[in-house]
N, C-alpha and C. Protein backbone atom coordinates (compact mmCIF):
# COMPACT_ATOMS: atom_id res chain seq x y z
N UNK A 1 85.70 114.55 92.21
CA UNK A 1 86.15 113.97 93.47
C UNK A 1 87.52 114.56 93.82
N UNK A 2 87.65 114.92 95.08
CA UNK A 2 88.90 115.53 95.51
C UNK A 2 90.04 114.52 95.44
N UNK A 3 91.19 115.00 94.96
CA UNK A 3 92.36 114.13 94.84
C UNK A 3 93.62 114.86 95.22
N UNK A 4 94.55 114.10 95.75
CA UNK A 4 95.89 114.60 96.02
C UNK A 4 96.85 113.66 95.32
N UNK A 5 97.72 114.20 94.48
CA UNK A 5 98.65 113.37 93.72
C UNK A 5 100.06 113.77 94.08
N UNK A 6 100.79 112.82 94.66
CA UNK A 6 102.16 113.08 95.10
C UNK A 6 103.16 112.62 94.05
N UNK A 7 104.31 113.23 94.08
CA UNK A 7 105.43 112.82 93.22
C UNK A 7 106.73 113.28 93.87
N UNK A 8 107.84 112.72 93.36
CA UNK A 8 109.14 113.19 93.81
C UNK A 8 109.90 112.26 94.73
N UNK A 9 109.29 111.17 95.14
CA UNK A 9 110.02 110.24 96.00
C UNK A 9 111.09 109.50 95.22
N UNK A 10 111.88 108.72 95.94
CA UNK A 10 112.93 107.96 95.28
C UNK A 10 113.99 107.49 96.25
N UNK A 11 115.10 107.04 95.67
CA UNK A 11 116.23 106.55 96.45
C UNK A 11 117.34 107.59 96.41
N UNK A 12 117.88 107.91 97.57
CA UNK A 12 118.94 108.91 97.65
C UNK A 12 119.92 108.49 98.75
N UNK A 13 121.16 108.89 98.60
CA UNK A 13 122.15 108.60 99.62
C UNK A 13 122.01 109.56 100.79
N UNK A 14 122.45 109.12 101.95
CA UNK A 14 122.44 109.99 103.13
C UNK A 14 123.17 111.30 102.82
N UNK A 15 122.58 112.39 103.27
CA UNK A 15 123.14 113.70 102.98
C UNK A 15 122.56 114.35 101.74
N UNK A 16 121.84 113.59 100.96
CA UNK A 16 121.25 114.10 99.73
C UNK A 16 119.94 114.82 99.96
N UNK A 17 119.31 115.22 98.84
CA UNK A 17 118.07 115.99 98.90
C UNK A 17 117.03 115.41 97.96
N UNK A 18 115.79 115.64 98.32
CA UNK A 18 114.65 115.32 97.47
C UNK A 18 113.60 116.39 97.66
N UNK A 19 112.78 116.61 96.64
CA UNK A 19 111.63 117.50 96.79
C UNK A 19 110.38 116.74 96.41
N UNK A 20 109.47 116.68 97.35
CA UNK A 20 108.17 116.06 97.11
C UNK A 20 107.17 117.13 96.69
N UNK A 21 106.27 116.74 95.80
CA UNK A 21 105.21 117.62 95.36
C UNK A 21 103.86 116.95 95.59
N UNK A 22 102.86 117.74 95.88
CA UNK A 22 101.50 117.24 96.06
C UNK A 22 100.55 118.20 95.37
N UNK A 23 99.98 117.75 94.28
CA UNK A 23 99.04 118.59 93.53
C UNK A 23 97.62 118.22 93.94
N UNK A 24 96.88 119.23 94.33
CA UNK A 24 95.50 119.03 94.75
C UNK A 24 94.55 119.31 93.59
N UNK A 25 93.49 118.52 93.51
CA UNK A 25 92.48 118.74 92.47
C UNK A 25 91.69 120.01 92.79
N UNK A 26 90.92 120.45 91.80
CA UNK A 26 90.17 121.69 91.96
C UNK A 26 89.12 121.58 93.07
N UNK A 27 88.75 120.35 93.42
CA UNK A 27 87.76 120.15 94.48
C UNK A 27 88.28 120.58 95.85
N UNK A 28 89.58 120.64 95.97
CA UNK A 28 90.19 121.08 97.24
C UNK A 28 90.49 122.56 97.10
N UNK A 29 89.93 123.37 97.99
CA UNK A 29 90.09 124.82 97.83
C UNK A 29 91.55 125.25 97.84
N UNK A 30 91.83 126.22 97.00
CA UNK A 30 93.16 126.79 97.02
C UNK A 30 93.39 127.43 98.39
N UNK A 31 94.60 127.40 98.87
CA UNK A 31 94.99 127.94 100.17
C UNK A 31 94.42 127.12 101.34
N UNK A 32 93.95 125.91 101.05
CA UNK A 32 93.54 125.03 102.14
C UNK A 32 94.77 124.65 102.96
N UNK A 33 94.60 124.42 104.24
CA UNK A 33 95.71 123.89 105.04
C UNK A 33 96.15 122.55 104.46
N UNK A 34 97.45 122.31 104.48
CA UNK A 34 97.99 121.08 103.91
C UNK A 34 99.09 120.55 104.84
N UNK A 35 99.40 119.29 104.70
CA UNK A 35 100.43 118.69 105.54
C UNK A 35 101.07 117.49 104.86
N UNK A 36 102.24 117.15 105.34
CA UNK A 36 102.93 115.93 104.95
C UNK A 36 103.07 115.03 106.17
N UNK A 37 102.70 113.78 106.01
CA UNK A 37 102.90 112.76 107.03
C UNK A 37 103.85 111.70 106.46
N UNK A 38 104.37 110.87 107.33
CA UNK A 38 105.15 109.73 106.86
C UNK A 38 104.87 108.52 107.73
N UNK A 39 105.12 107.36 107.14
CA UNK A 39 104.83 106.11 107.85
C UNK A 39 105.82 105.04 107.43
N UNK A 40 106.35 104.33 108.43
CA UNK A 40 107.18 103.17 108.17
C UNK A 40 106.41 101.92 108.59
N UNK A 41 106.85 100.78 108.12
CA UNK A 41 106.14 99.53 108.37
C UNK A 41 105.99 99.28 109.87
N UNK A 42 104.78 99.04 110.30
CA UNK A 42 104.53 98.73 111.69
C UNK A 42 104.45 99.92 112.62
N UNK A 43 104.61 101.09 112.06
CA UNK A 43 104.58 102.31 112.87
C UNK A 43 103.35 103.16 112.52
N UNK A 44 102.96 104.01 113.47
CA UNK A 44 101.85 104.92 113.21
C UNK A 44 102.31 106.04 112.27
N UNK A 45 101.36 106.57 111.53
CA UNK A 45 101.68 107.69 110.64
C UNK A 45 102.00 108.90 111.51
N UNK A 46 103.06 109.64 111.17
CA UNK A 46 103.45 110.80 111.97
C UNK A 46 103.46 112.06 111.10
N UNK A 47 103.10 113.17 111.73
CA UNK A 47 103.08 114.46 111.05
C UNK A 47 104.50 114.97 110.90
N UNK A 48 104.88 115.27 109.68
CA UNK A 48 106.22 115.76 109.39
C UNK A 48 106.23 117.29 109.31
N UNK A 49 105.28 117.85 108.59
CA UNK A 49 105.24 119.30 108.42
C UNK A 49 103.83 119.69 107.99
N UNK A 50 103.44 120.91 108.36
CA UNK A 50 102.14 121.41 107.96
C UNK A 50 102.25 122.88 107.62
N UNK A 51 101.29 123.34 106.82
CA UNK A 51 101.25 124.74 106.44
C UNK A 51 99.79 125.18 106.41
N UNK A 52 99.53 126.34 107.02
CA UNK A 52 98.16 126.85 107.08
C UNK A 52 97.85 127.67 105.83
N UNK A 53 96.60 128.09 105.73
CA UNK A 53 96.20 128.93 104.60
C UNK A 53 96.98 130.23 104.59
N UNK A 54 97.39 130.68 105.77
CA UNK A 54 98.14 131.93 105.86
C UNK A 54 99.64 131.76 105.71
N UNK A 55 100.08 130.50 105.57
CA UNK A 55 101.49 130.26 105.35
C UNK A 55 102.29 129.92 106.60
N UNK A 56 101.61 129.81 107.74
CA UNK A 56 102.32 129.42 108.96
C UNK A 56 102.68 127.94 108.88
N UNK A 57 103.88 127.62 109.35
CA UNK A 57 104.38 126.24 109.22
C UNK A 57 104.74 125.64 110.57
N UNK A 58 104.63 124.34 110.66
CA UNK A 58 105.10 123.59 111.82
C UNK A 58 105.87 122.37 111.33
N UNK A 59 106.79 121.89 112.15
CA UNK A 59 107.64 120.76 111.76
C UNK A 59 107.83 119.79 112.90
N UNK A 60 108.00 118.53 112.53
CA UNK A 60 108.44 117.51 113.46
C UNK A 60 109.84 117.89 113.92
N UNK A 61 110.10 117.69 115.19
CA UNK A 61 111.37 118.13 115.74
C UNK A 61 112.59 117.60 115.01
N UNK A 62 112.53 116.33 114.60
CA UNK A 62 113.69 115.71 113.99
C UNK A 62 113.99 116.20 112.57
N UNK A 63 113.06 116.95 111.98
CA UNK A 63 113.30 117.44 110.62
C UNK A 63 113.50 118.95 110.57
N UNK A 64 113.34 119.61 111.69
CA UNK A 64 113.52 121.08 111.72
C UNK A 64 114.91 121.45 111.25
N UNK A 65 114.95 122.44 110.39
CA UNK A 65 116.23 122.88 109.86
C UNK A 65 116.69 122.10 108.63
N UNK A 66 116.03 120.97 108.36
CA UNK A 66 116.39 120.17 107.18
C UNK A 66 115.28 120.14 106.14
N UNK A 67 114.03 120.15 106.58
CA UNK A 67 112.88 120.09 105.68
C UNK A 67 112.19 121.45 105.63
N UNK A 68 111.63 121.77 104.48
CA UNK A 68 110.87 123.00 104.31
C UNK A 68 109.59 122.71 103.54
N UNK A 69 108.45 123.07 104.14
CA UNK A 69 107.18 122.94 103.45
C UNK A 69 106.81 124.29 102.85
N UNK A 70 106.29 124.26 101.64
CA UNK A 70 105.89 125.50 100.98
C UNK A 70 104.70 125.21 100.08
N UNK A 71 104.10 126.28 99.55
CA UNK A 71 102.92 126.08 98.72
C UNK A 71 102.92 127.07 97.57
N UNK A 72 102.32 126.65 96.47
CA UNK A 72 102.09 127.51 95.32
C UNK A 72 100.58 127.48 95.09
N UNK A 73 99.90 128.51 95.57
CA UNK A 73 98.44 128.51 95.51
C UNK A 73 97.92 128.60 94.07
N UNK A 74 98.68 129.20 93.21
CA UNK A 74 98.25 129.29 91.81
C UNK A 74 98.19 127.91 91.17
N UNK A 75 99.05 127.02 91.64
CA UNK A 75 99.07 125.64 91.11
C UNK A 75 98.35 124.67 92.04
N UNK A 76 97.86 125.17 93.16
CA UNK A 76 97.22 124.32 94.18
C UNK A 76 98.12 123.14 94.54
N UNK A 77 99.36 123.46 94.78
CA UNK A 77 100.39 122.44 95.02
C UNK A 77 101.18 122.78 96.27
N UNK A 78 101.50 121.76 97.04
CA UNK A 78 102.34 121.93 98.22
C UNK A 78 103.60 121.09 98.02
N UNK A 79 104.70 121.60 98.54
CA UNK A 79 106.00 120.95 98.35
C UNK A 79 106.62 120.63 99.71
N UNK A 80 107.50 119.65 99.69
CA UNK A 80 108.32 119.35 100.85
C UNK A 80 109.76 119.19 100.37
N UNK A 81 110.57 120.22 100.63
CA UNK A 81 111.98 120.15 100.29
C UNK A 81 112.71 119.47 101.44
N UNK A 82 113.39 118.38 101.13
CA UNK A 82 114.06 117.61 102.16
C UNK A 82 115.56 117.61 101.87
N UNK A 83 116.31 118.21 102.77
CA UNK A 83 117.77 118.29 102.64
C UNK A 83 118.44 117.50 103.75
N UNK A 84 119.71 117.22 103.54
CA UNK A 84 120.51 116.49 104.52
C UNK A 84 119.75 115.25 105.01
N UNK A 85 119.28 114.47 104.08
CA UNK A 85 118.47 113.32 104.42
C UNK A 85 119.27 112.28 105.19
N UNK A 86 118.58 111.59 106.08
CA UNK A 86 119.17 110.56 106.93
C UNK A 86 118.45 109.24 106.69
N UNK A 87 119.10 108.13 106.96
CA UNK A 87 118.42 106.83 106.78
C UNK A 87 117.12 106.74 107.56
N UNK A 88 117.04 107.39 108.70
CA UNK A 88 115.81 107.35 109.50
C UNK A 88 114.67 108.14 108.89
N UNK A 89 114.93 108.88 107.82
CA UNK A 89 113.87 109.57 107.08
C UNK A 89 113.17 108.63 106.10
N UNK A 90 113.70 107.43 105.94
CA UNK A 90 113.09 106.46 105.04
C UNK A 90 111.68 106.13 105.48
N UNK A 91 110.72 106.30 104.56
CA UNK A 91 109.31 106.08 104.88
C UNK A 91 108.48 106.30 103.62
N UNK A 92 107.21 105.97 103.72
CA UNK A 92 106.25 106.40 102.71
C UNK A 92 105.70 107.75 103.17
N UNK A 93 105.77 108.73 102.30
CA UNK A 93 105.32 110.07 102.63
C UNK A 93 103.95 110.32 102.00
N UNK A 94 103.03 110.86 102.82
CA UNK A 94 101.66 111.10 102.38
C UNK A 94 101.32 112.58 102.49
N UNK A 95 100.63 113.06 101.50
CA UNK A 95 100.09 114.41 101.51
C UNK A 95 98.69 114.35 102.14
N UNK A 96 98.35 115.38 102.90
CA UNK A 96 97.07 115.40 103.60
C UNK A 96 96.42 116.78 103.49
N UNK A 97 95.11 116.77 103.29
CA UNK A 97 94.36 118.02 103.26
C UNK A 97 93.08 117.86 104.06
N UNK A 98 92.94 118.58 105.16
CA UNK A 98 91.68 118.58 105.91
C UNK A 98 90.77 119.67 105.33
N UNK A 99 89.65 119.27 104.77
CA UNK A 99 88.78 120.22 104.08
C UNK A 99 87.49 120.40 104.87
N UNK A 100 87.23 121.64 105.19
CA UNK A 100 86.00 121.95 105.93
C UNK A 100 84.81 121.92 104.97
N UNK A 101 83.77 121.18 105.36
CA UNK A 101 82.53 121.13 104.58
C UNK A 101 81.35 121.36 105.53
N UNK A 102 80.15 121.41 104.96
CA UNK A 102 78.95 121.58 105.79
C UNK A 102 78.77 120.39 106.73
N UNK A 103 79.35 119.25 106.36
CA UNK A 103 79.21 118.03 107.17
C UNK A 103 80.34 117.90 108.19
N UNK A 104 81.25 118.84 108.19
CA UNK A 104 82.39 118.75 109.09
C UNK A 104 83.69 118.71 108.30
N UNK A 105 84.76 118.24 108.93
CA UNK A 105 86.05 118.20 108.27
C UNK A 105 86.24 116.84 107.60
N UNK A 106 86.54 116.88 106.32
CA UNK A 106 86.84 115.65 105.58
C UNK A 106 88.34 115.58 105.36
N UNK A 107 88.92 114.43 105.62
CA UNK A 107 90.36 114.24 105.46
C UNK A 107 90.65 113.57 104.13
N UNK A 108 91.46 114.24 103.32
CA UNK A 108 91.89 113.68 102.05
C UNK A 108 93.37 113.32 102.13
N UNK A 109 93.71 112.17 101.54
CA UNK A 109 95.08 111.67 101.55
C UNK A 109 95.52 111.34 100.12
N UNK A 110 96.79 111.56 99.89
CA UNK A 110 97.37 111.10 98.64
C UNK A 110 97.69 109.62 98.72
N UNK A 111 98.20 109.08 97.62
CA UNK A 111 98.47 107.65 97.55
C UNK A 111 99.79 107.27 98.22
N UNK A 112 100.60 108.24 98.52
CA UNK A 112 101.88 107.99 99.15
C UNK A 112 103.02 107.88 98.14
N UNK A 113 104.19 108.33 98.55
CA UNK A 113 105.38 108.21 97.71
C UNK A 113 106.54 107.72 98.58
N UNK A 114 107.26 106.73 98.10
CA UNK A 114 108.33 106.11 98.88
C UNK A 114 109.59 106.96 98.83
N UNK A 115 110.15 107.21 99.99
CA UNK A 115 111.45 107.85 100.11
C UNK A 115 112.38 106.87 100.81
N UNK A 116 113.48 106.55 100.17
CA UNK A 116 114.46 105.63 100.74
C UNK A 116 115.82 106.31 100.79
N UNK A 117 116.39 106.38 101.98
CA UNK A 117 117.69 107.01 102.16
C UNK A 117 118.69 105.93 102.55
N UNK A 118 119.69 105.74 101.72
CA UNK A 118 120.70 104.72 102.00
C UNK A 118 121.87 105.31 102.77
N UNK A 119 122.46 104.48 103.60
CA UNK A 119 123.59 104.96 104.43
C UNK A 119 124.91 104.79 103.71
């Protein structure tokens, strides 16, 4: 069964850094498109950053220049380096993988990792 396992969340002061990791199981093809979303209580989940199989990246406007998404295909792992963190970055961060199958696109999600930025 396909799985995404996130790690790296925690509590950090404003201005600090964290790196999130998302390891995909072998059921998820290497070089699959991957993304990070985040969600706060009562709010819709929002796309933070994405990376295609070819390495092209996109970012939410408010994190451009501060966050960097990258991937290590040998480890089937995607990372989110978060620098200059702000209190408004506080959220549960989720890893996402849309996997193309014969039945269409299946969406896989990690369990989420809490990021808390104190002011």
